[in-house]
Amino acid sequence: MVVETQVPPFLSWLLSDSGDGQSALTTFLFTALVLFGLATMVAFLVAAFRYGPGRAFSSIVRGLGGGIVDFVRMSPRRILALSWLAFREAFRRQIWVGLVVFLVILMFAGWFLDPSSDDPARLYLGNVLNWTTLLMLVMALYLSSLSLPADIKNRTIYTIVTKPVRSSEIILGRIVGFTAACTVLLVIMAGASYVFVSRALAHRHVVVVDDIVPVKQNRQVVRYDGKTKLPYGHQHHFTVPANSFAPGIELSEDAAGHLTVQQVTAAARAADVKPGDILTAINGATVIGLDTAEEQLAGAPGSNIQLTLSRGGASHEAKVTREATEVFTDIEKGHRHRVVVRWVDGKLQADIGPAEGMLVARVPIYGLLRFRDRQGDPKDPSTWKIRQKGISVGKLFGYRSYIEGNTLAAAVWTFDDLKADQYPQGLPLDASIRVYRGQRGRVDQGITGSLTVVNPAKPTIRSREIIFTAKEFTLDRIQIPQQLTDSHGKPLALFGDASQPNLPSLVTPDGRVEVWVRCVEPAQYFGMARADLYVRGADASYTMNFVKAFFEIWLQIVLVTSLAVLFSSFLSGPVAVLLTVTTILMGFSCSFIANLANSVIYREELKVIELVRQGAAQRGLYLTPDQTFAKAHDLRKDNVDGFRVYDEARLKTALRLELDQVDVLDRVWGGGPLEAFYRLITQRNLMIDLEMNWAIRTMQFLDKGLMHVMQYLLHVLPDFRRFSDTDYLANGYNIQGARVGQHAAVTLAFALAAFIGGYFIFRHREMAA
Amino acid sequence: MNNQQSFQRKIIYFSLIGVLLLPLYMLSLPATMRKDGDKWSEVEGGILAQIRKQHNLSQTNLGEVDPTSATMKLCSFGLQGVAENRLWTTAIDAKEREDWTTFDASLQQITNLQPHCVKVWQFQSHNVAYNISCEFDDYHDRYHHVIKGLKLLERGIRYNDHSPHLVRDMALFTAFKIGKSDEADLFRPMYRQDEDFHGTDRMALTRFQGRPRHLRDNWQVAKWWYQWCDRLLDEKIASYMSLNSAVVHSDAPHMQIQFAKSLEDDGHFGDAALGEWAQAGREWQNLGLRRLVTSQGTPIHLEEFNSQRQQTLALLVELDRLASDEPGLRDKLIAARRATLTDQERAALDMDPTKRDQKQVNLAEMANSKMRISPRDVAMAMKPAHRDEALRLADRLITAQARLDLIAKYRDIVNYDYWRIRCDVERLPETMAARKAIYEGNKAFAASDLNLALKRYNEGIEAWKHVTEAYPPLLQEKTMVMELHQIITKYRRILAQDNRKLPKPFALEAVQQSFHKFVKTGELPADRGEEE
């Protein structure tokens, strides 16, 4: 699953230039102005057609004036009263059915969800969020698009419009009221989901005595290997070093360096150790600090240790037994458990804690990924551009690209804005690197790689290689320590050391650093994309993340409610429902429609690009867009087959939009709706070339026209999929606040537009009625 | 229309509905159970229920009924096909994007929606155990997915407990994905020690419940499943359909052979291995004694080949005896036939077969078929006094010959003779000594003890020489030849370490010759190392 979109801070997104010469706010204002202008023009034309230009002009001016008055003089009290009406109507129309359905789904979710799946957290979270979204959108749609038309049809609307209320208040009241009703439902669903997911995923394993096995080396027990029982469809393993057991006392160190006993276990208490005692010596050796003391205390389970303690100034000896230690299990299905191993009656017992790391909100800080080829060249010699991709190993999914092992090929991540005080323990990296084997090699061993930290300003300052084994489909933690050495063994500091100003640092003063990853083994390949290696910031709160995900669902509800109220202000109930459903469906499949439109509109051009590139590739050449265009032009002049029908302007656009770079999995085959239907009924698959005749040509021409319309529609459609942060929550990534802010702003803009539009239309209708 | 008319119409409509309900009732009355005293008996139900039962289409006939699956089908409101389509595309897309959680979830729903479609289970379990497992680099992950595929098959078998295909796939994957893949050396011990997999009986409450807990070796488990397939067919729970009876029933003994072999591969050369080989021999012979249904419909036994041949020969002798007072009858017939050939056909027939071009090959074939003299032809050409008896004999001969051919064909399909000899040979102390010597030689070579390796290999090669000389048919079979050739190759490598070449004359020369023969016919790939 790919989750990597990073958004700029909210205010800079809203106010400053985002690269295309406009900030979000100016785009909003510009769009609003255009829409306003268009609406006014259409209204004028309609009115002029009916009453003549003079009257049309005056009625438009009057309408606008009235509108402004209506907006300015809106009364919160009346809006509230109308909202309350809508709220009550919502419950009168059995909105709670949605809730019941949801609860029934949760009750039977165990039938459909497999807790022993590889990533249960993702499965459960994904499911509750998707069901909530689906049900809430259906409820919002049902409520808001049928209400106004029903009132108008039953003439109950007159009981409201005859009261001293403004049309704007009626429209806004409904949007607010229905949204509020849905909010109540959503909050209950969110609560139920939270409990459901937490309870479904919570589990504790059991370890029986036989499952902890001592491992000996040279007849000495060096460690204990343990494993848990299996009832939750998975098993954890853990390793306990034999000399890690400590007596049951908890120490703290004060400013003067005294080690005070804080808590004791029953066994230690029996040996006359009490909270408040000060530890002075262990086995006769004076204690120096907490770290050394802990080292001295550690030893084999069941062994005894002599403590010298001072209580109220008097010193006394206590003989305690090393009885417990604490380790973590391995990570299985995305989580691990804390294990407390105790020595009881000559045997080891393990208590396994709750699952940790299953429901998290990781904060990844992504870098910029660039590749170097096998000669170590950062630029592509044919285009003189920095390489953004490695090589392909022939997978359909082109998201990741690969580097060859034992060559100079490398993947280089550049991280920005790292601050020393945020990473006191060094730089924590999370990595997940794919492996492609060019030869079988040793099946029982992973492929090794190396990781080097480089100063981007002075590339000669680079750390010694850190060797690691690639791990796929799981996050492998690589911790870059504060103190490193270079390949000659000279010390380096990660962030620079204030006490040793001459020590070269790997992170530049402005917080930039490069991480180079290479594959070490010949004929093996590493595959990666930008999101596969990142600096792991401090985790955010999972609960907050959960709230944010549901807030985004709420935003979708607001969107649907506003749109449905807008549509219902001028359409009959069923048509309004249909139009809203279409909008939602199209909104959810924006990217598919965009891909479809491109595939249909640029069909011949994409084919031409492919032909030219294939021809060049056979001669080992890579063509830049300009070269591709020129080559196609030449071939067209020579009247070569397949080059006669394309359009040069469109080819230029296709090359500019880099449509040839679109992932194969995202390309849409089989043509537009008409052609696809034709293929369906004649049972021709998507890849077959149709025999060209006038009927097919007409069909393709009409398809292209339709797709152009779709492309324009895409500009005004809300992209619902972008609003959905299910993937973030389900995959355990923090939803950035700025992202939520952006979505809230976009929702507000749509809702405002829908409200204003709805108001004018509704007022006009009312007058006509 | 007045009120009365409207009322009359309503009456007519309702009575029509009532009448129409009657055939509907007869059609779709469900099959139920009725209690007579203490006994439950089945009530057949309506026509549809009867047809369902007749064709094994009702849910209970197919296997387990699952509330999840039924609910999902109900909830899809007749859009089941659309939902399935969507789920399949999602699963394929998720697989390409390496999004395994989505893939698993889609798979779960697909199997819920199509639980009785055997192909779905076959396809997807293969997909998981073979295709997806390979996407992972860590062999633990690979193993995990192989097991996932096996568990998927188990679920499929629960739903379709009469399907020999799923049972056979279960056996096949267990045998070959665990036992013969690149990772076999790692997978086999992992499978044996997999408490999670073997610890619980996931087939409980089905006819396949109660696999003995000590069966942990993949070959033994595979054999257990293949034996279940035999039972399904023997007890007529399932029919052969497109399955070849000889192949189906040879699989379980084959697994026993593989198990015996795996013991030796793992270095166990004692009585245990000998016992398993003896068991393999018995099971293979039982295959020969089993009544096999053939595609022609006549049941045969592979072991009756010799008696059938004798019977055929006796008939042939009898026919010849009848024709003995007309010497040269057959030659006369041939000459007469030859006279009917065209000049071109005769020329093609007479030329050196190796020098014929394609056209001549066709002509020669045509000529040969025209010249073929059947026993009936001979009988018809006899004197009238013998003709009647000869014709009867000829008919019996033709039938006997056809049956002999059929048995020979089925024996050939499973390579019956070879495996029988092989089981015999492997039980010999010499063979075991040969294998043990080679095993120890390999171990010594891996431990860089060249002298010991050579010594053991020399012993092994000598022992193999005796075995192959005593059982020449062994070298007619390419798997055996390939195996021995690999031993020779290794021997050559060990000798090369000592700057020596294969001794001349070489003890296993016959194996080499046999190998080259197979390479020449393209049945075995050439050994490039040998050429160097």
XYZ file of N, CA and C in Angstrom, chain B residues 1-66:
198
model
N -66.052 1.799 -15.391
C -66.038 0.528 -14.674
C -66.688 0.720 -13.306
N -67.713 -0.048 -13.032
C -68.338 0.126 -11.726
C -67.644 -0.743 -10.680
N -68.118 -0.571 -9.459
C -67.479 -1.254 -8.349
C -67.548 -2.768 -8.468
N -68.702 -3.228 -8.968
C -68.882 -4.676 -9.031
C -67.872 -5.310 -9.996
N -67.723 -4.619 -11.169
C -66.755 -5.130 -12.157
C -65.363 -5.218 -11.559
N -65.016 -4.157 -10.855
C -63.689 -4.131 -10.253
C -63.530 -5.280 -9.270
N -64.563 -5.523 -8.493
C -64.520 -6.607 -7.523
C -64.368 -7.970 -8.215
N -65.157 -8.119 -9.315
C -65.068 -9.380 -10.063
C -63.652 -9.610 -10.579
N -63.085 -8.536 -11.105
C -61.712 -8.670 -11.625
C -60.753 -9.128 -10.543
N -60.931 -8.511 -9.375
C -60.026 -8.870 -8.283
C -60.148 -10.355 -7.966
N -61.402 -10.814 -7.931
C -61.630 -12.229 -7.636
C -60.903 -13.094 -8.663
N -61.078 -12.685 -9.966
C -60.435 -13.477 -11.032
C -58.923 -13.481 -10.863
N -58.355 -12.310 -10.591
C -56.893 -12.229 -10.429
C -56.427 -13.127 -9.314
N -57.124 -13.030 -8.174
C -56.672 -13.813 -7.021
C -56.767 -15.314 -7.283
N -57.889 -15.708 -7.946
C -57.993 -17.147 -8.211
C -56.923 -17.590 -9.204
N -56.604 -16.713 -10.182
C -55.514 -17.054 -11.121
C -54.195 -17.221 -10.386
N -53.954 -16.283 -9.468
C -52.705 -16.368 -8.686
C -52.682 -17.679 -7.913
N -53.863 -18.014 -7.324
C -53.956 -19.256 -6.559
C -53.653 -20.465 -7.424
N -54.217 -20.471 -8.641
C -53.986 -21.605 -9.546
C -52.518 -21.700 -9.932
N -51.939 -20.527 -10.204
C -50.525 -20.530 -10.611
C -49.602 -20.959 -9.485
N -50.052 -20.714 -8.252
C -49.204 -21.097 -7.115
C -49.031 -22.613 -7.037
N -50.056 -23.325 -7.523
C -50.044 -24.777 -7.399
C -48.839 -25.423 -8.104
N -48.654 -25.144 -9.429
C -47.458 -25.710 -10.063
C -46.171 -25.217 -9.427
N -46.211 -23.967 -8.961
C -45.020 -23.415 -8.324
C -44.677 -24.219 -7.078
N -45.746 -24.575 -6.344
C -45.575 -25.364 -5.128
C -44.975 -26.722 -5.466
N -45.513 -27.327 -6.546
C -44.994 -28.640 -6.932
C -43.545 -28.563 -7.386
N -43.244 -27.457 -8.028
C -41.875 -27.297 -8.538
C -40.864 -27.113 -7.406
N -41.207 -26.209 -6.481
C -40.125 -25.738 -5.608
C -40.278 -26.139 -4.149
N -41.077 -27.127 -3.849
C -41.178 -27.592 -2.465
C -39.810 -28.116 -2.018
N -39.282 -27.584 -0.907
C -37.938 -28.021 -0.521
C -37.929 -29.431 0.068
N -36.793 -30.079 -0.048
C -36.633 -31.401 0.568
C -36.466 -31.209 2.066
N -37.164 -32.007 2.857
C -37.064 -31.858 4.309
C -36.914 -33.224 4.954
N -36.856 -33.206 6.282
C -36.764 -34.460 7.026
C -38.071 -34.638 7.815
N -38.517 -35.876 7.946
C -39.726 -36.129 8.726
C -39.425 -37.194 9.769
N -40.040 -37.043 10.934
C -39.758 -38.003 11.996
C -40.901 -39.015 12.058
N -40.558 -40.280 11.821
C -41.544 -41.344 11.981
C -41.141 -42.165 13.194
N -41.840 -41.931 14.282
C -41.449 -42.615 15.514
C -40.092 -42.101 15.937
N -39.099 -43.007 15.953
C -37.759 -42.606 16.346
C -36.884 -42.277 15.143
N -37.361 -42.634 13.972
C -36.497 -42.531 12.802
C -36.789 -41.279 11.992
N -35.713 -40.697 11.513
C -35.865 -39.572 10.601
C -35.835 -40.107 9.182
N -36.745 -39.635 8.371
C -36.644 -40.034 6.969
C -36.729 -38.783 6.100
N -36.192 -38.921 4.923
C -36.120 -37.757 4.048
C -37.400 -37.649 3.213
N -37.921 -36.431 3.129
C -39.052 -36.196 2.245
C -38.483 -35.581 0.972
N -38.859 -36.128 -0.159
C -38.146 -35.773 -1.394
C -38.282 -34.330 -1.832
N -39.469 -33.734 -1.561
C -39.649 -32.351 -1.968
C -40.117 -32.238 -3.403
N -40.127 -30.992 -3.897
C -40.675 -30.727 -5.231
C -39.738 -31.160 -6.344
N -40.174 -30.870 -7.584
C -39.401 -31.332 -8.747
C -37.996 -30.738 -8.751
N -37.936 -29.438 -8.458
C -36.607 -28.798 -8.468
C -35.685 -29.446 -7.448
N -36.237 -29.706 -6.247
C -35.423 -30.321 -5.191
C -34.946 -31.699 -5.631
N -35.828 -32.418 -6.336
C -35.438 -33.761 -6.792
C -34.332 -33.693 -7.834
N -34.493 -32.736 -8.769
C -33.453 -32.611 -9.811
C -32.127 -32.204 -9.180
N -32.232 -31.280 -8.201
C -31.020 -30.854 -7.500
C -30.314 -32.051 -6.876
N -31.123 -32.901 -6.258
C -30.524 -34.041 -5.567
C -29.905 -35.009 -6.575
N -30.665 -35.194 -7.683
C -30.210 -36.124 -8.700
C -28.843 -35.707 -9.257
N -28.667 -34.396 -9.426
C -27.419 -33.933 -10.024
C -26.415 -33.436 -8.995
N -26.654 -33.773 -7.730
C -25.733 -33.357 -6.668
C -25.523 -31.857 -6.621
N -26.604 -31.112 -6.797
C -26.443 -29.664 -6.859
C -26.889 -28.951 -5.596
N -27.566 -29.663 -4.696
C -28.046 -28.940 -3.521
C -26.878 -28.703 -2.581
N -27.005 -27.637 -1.797
C -25.895 -27.216 -0.953
C -25.371 -28.351 -0.079
N -26.303 -29.097 0.532
C -25.849 -30.134 1.462
C -25.133 -31.252 0.724
N -25.469 -31.427 -0.561
C -24.767 -32.458 -1.329
C -23.356 -32.042 -1.658
N -23.175 -30.721 -1.782
C -21.876 -30.242 -2.235
C -20.859 -30.232 -1.110
N -21.314 -30.106 0.103
C -20.381 -30.020 1.219
C -20.987 -29.141 2.282
N -20.130 -28.509 3.052
C -20.593 -27.733 4.188
C -21.438 -26.529 3.760
N -22.459 -26.234 4.544
C -23.235 -25.021 4.308
C -22.773 -23.993 5.323
N -22.484 -22.799 4.843
C -21.888 -21.808 5.714
C -22.795 -20.587 5.787
